[in-house]
Coordinates of C-alpha atoms in Angstrom, one line a residue:
M1 CA 61.9 82.7 74.7
G2 CA 63.4 84.6 72.5
L3 CA 66.3 87.7 72.8
F4 CA 63.9 90.7 72.8
D5 CA 61.6 88.6 75.2
R6 CA 63.4 88.1 78.3
R7 CA 62.7 90.0 81.5
R8 CA 64.9 93.2 82.7
R9 CA 67.4 92.1 85.2
A10 CA 67.1 93.6 88.6
D11 CA 69.3 96.1 89.4
L12 CA 72.2 96.4 92.2
P13 CA 70.3 97.2 95.4
T14 CA 71.4 100.1 96.5
E15 CA 73.1 99.1 100.0
V16 CA 75.0 96.7 98.3
R17 CA 76.5 99.3 95.2
Q18 CA 77.5 101.8 98.6
A19 CA 79.0 99.4 100.6
V20 CA 82.1 98.7 97.5
P21 CA 84.2 101.3 97.5
L22 CA 85.3 103.2 94.3
R23 CA 88.0 104.7 93.0
S24 CA 88.1 108.0 90.6
G25 CA 87.6 106.0 87.4
D26 CA 86.1 102.4 88.7
R27 CA 82.8 101.6 88.3
V28 CA 80.4 98.4 88.3
I29 CA 80.1 96.6 85.5
A30 CA 78.8 93.0 86.5
W31 CA 77.9 91.2 89.8
A32 CA 75.9 88.1 91.3
K33 CA 74.0 87.0 93.7
D34 CA 75.8 84.1 95.7
E35 CA 73.2 81.5 96.6
Q36 CA 74.6 79.9 99.3
S37 CA 75.2 83.1 101.4
G38 CA 72.9 85.6 100.2
G39 CA 75.6 87.7 99.7
H40 CA 76.5 89.9 96.2
V41 CA 80.4 89.1 94.1
V42 CA 80.5 92.1 92.3
A43 CA 82.9 92.9 90.1
S44 CA 83.9 96.4 88.8
T45 CA 86.9 97.8 86.2
Q46 CA 89.4 98.0 88.9
Q47 CA 89.1 95.0 91.3
L48 CA 86.7 92.4 92.4
A49 CA 84.6 92.6 95.5
F50 CA 82.5 90.6 98.1
V51 CA 79.7 92.1 99.8
G52 CA 77.6 90.0 102.8
P53 CA 74.3 90.1 103.2
D54 CA 74.1 92.1 105.5
A55 CA 75.5 94.4 103.0
S56 CA 78.8 95.0 104.1
L57 CA 81.8 94.9 102.4
V58 CA 83.2 91.7 103.5
W59 CA 86.4 91.8 100.8
Q60 CA 88.1 93.6 97.7
R61 CA 90.8 92.6 96.1
P62 CA 92.5 93.9 92.6
W63 CA 92.4 91.7 89.4
H64 CA 96.3 91.8 89.6
E65 CA 95.8 89.2 92.4
A66 CA 93.5 87.0 91.1
E67 CA 95.1 84.5 89.0
S68 CA 91.8 82.5 87.5
G69 CA 88.4 81.9 87.3
T70 CA 86.5 78.8 86.8
W71 CA 82.6 78.8 86.3
Q72 CA 81.1 75.4 85.9
S73 CA 77.9 76.2 84.4
D74 CA 76.1 72.4 85.1
S75 CA 76.5 73.7 89.3
G76 CA 76.9 76.9 89.3
L77 CA 79.8 76.9 91.0
L78 CA 82.2 80.1 90.0
T79 CA 85.7 79.6 91.9
V80 CA 88.5 82.3 91.6
I81 CA 92.2 81.3 92.3
W82 CA 94.2 83.9 94.3
V83 CA 98.3 84.6 92.9
D84 CA 99.1 84.5 96.7
H85 CA 97.6 80.9 96.8
R86 CA 95.0 81.9 99.5
R87 CA 92.1 80.0 99.9
P88 CA 90.0 80.5 96.4
A89 CA 86.8 82.4 96.2
Q90 CA 83.5 80.3 95.7
W91 CA 80.1 81.1 94.9
M92 CA 77.3 79.4 93.4
I93 CA 75.6 81.0 90.7
R94 CA 72.8 80.1 89.0
E95 CA 71.2 83.4 87.9
P96 CA 72.0 84.8 84.4
S97 CA 74.8 86.9 85.2
M98 CA 77.9 89.5 83.0
L99 CA 79.6 88.3 86.3
Q100 CA 81.9 85.1 84.9
Q101 CA 82.7 87.0 81.3
A102 CA 83.4 89.9 83.5
L103 CA 85.9 87.8 85.4
R104 CA 87.6 86.0 82.6
E105 CA 87.8 89.6 80.8
R106 CA 89.9 91.8 83.5
I107 CA 91.8 88.6 84.7
Q108 CA 93.1 88.3 81.2
A109 CA 93.3 92.1 80.9
S110 CA 95.7 92.3 83.5
V111 CA 97.9 90.3 81.9
V112 CA 100.5 92.8 80.1
L113 CA 103.6 90.0 79.8
S114 CA 104.0 86.8 80.2
D115 CA 105.8 83.6 80.1
E116 CA 106.1 79.8 81.3
F117 CA 109.4 77.5 82.5
R118 CA 109.3 73.8 84.3
T119 CA 111.0 73.0 86.8
E120 CA 113.7 69.9 87.3
S121 CA 110.8 68.4 87.9
R122 CA 108.8 69.1 85.8
R123 CA 106.6 71.2 87.9
S124 CA 105.2 74.5 86.1
V125 CA 106.2 78.5 86.9
R126 CA 104.7 81.2 85.2
V127 CA 106.5 84.9 85.5
V128 CA 104.2 87.4 84.7
I129 CA 104.0 91.6 84.2
R130 CA 100.5 92.7 85.2
Q131 CA 98.8 95.9 85.6
D132 CA 96.7 97.3 88.5
F133 CA 94.3 98.8 87.1
A134 CA 93.9 101.3 89.7
T135 CA 96.9 102.5 89.4
G136 CA 98.3 101.9 86.3
E137 CA 101.7 100.5 87.8
L138 CA 103.0 97.3 86.2
L139 CA 103.8 94.5 88.5
E140 CA 105.8 91.4 88.9
Q141 CA 104.5 88.3 89.5
V142 CA 106.3 84.7 90.1
I143 CA 103.0 81.8 90.3
A144 CA 104.5 78.6 91.0
G145 CA 102.4 75.7 89.6
K146 CA 101.5 73.0 92.7
G147 CA 104.4 71.0 93.8
A148 CA 106.7 73.9 92.5
D149 CA 108.7 76.1 95.5
P150 CA 109.7 79.6 93.9
N151 CA 112.9 79.7 96.7
D152 CA 114.3 77.0 95.3
P153 CA 117.3 78.5 93.8
A154 CA 117.5 77.3 89.8
V155 CA 114.0 77.8 90.0
A156 CA 114.3 81.6 91.6
A157 CA 117.8 82.3 89.2
E158 CA 114.9 80.8 86.2
A159 CA 112.2 83.2 86.9
A160 CA 114.4 86.5 87.8
R161 CA 116.4 85.7 84.0
R162 CA 113.1 85.3 82.5
L163 CA 111.5 88.2 84.1
A164 CA 114.3 90.2 83.3
V165 CA 113.3 89.9 80.1
L166 CA 109.9 90.7 79.8
R167 CA 111.0 93.9 82.1
S168 CA 113.0 94.7 79.0
E169 CA 110.1 94.2 76.5
V170 CA 107.8 96.3 78.3
G171 CA 110.6 99.2 79.1
L172 CA 110.7 98.6 83.1

């Protein structure tokens, strides 16, 4: 099948689109239907949202709260890991979609500057300055890797030192 022979993908259902509140300047850029729940994952320029199968908004979160996203092409499993370590969001997406690309691009675009260091126990900690796309505000994040304790005084001091450097680099 050639590039121009592909079927045009159906539009996002109106009731799903209407369930996602968009601020001024925000627009839907990608979406996909979750094969497990029948709901829809909707990516906009400012946020990621999940709309249930009954077209009600289940949740929405700004991009700066997403730490990473992975897609397993063999199984169709799309996973989003959150900065606050809440339970990851997972969906089964096998239909062609631009959602995976939008997810990667929006998460990366929200990162203004970052730095990473290892604790004494060799655990990683990232310090990040990210942008809230809705307000333009720059936000600081300390993201502790598995087994790292951000409340450990040595870790907290190193994170604070590195955040100070990042703040000075962006003029905060």
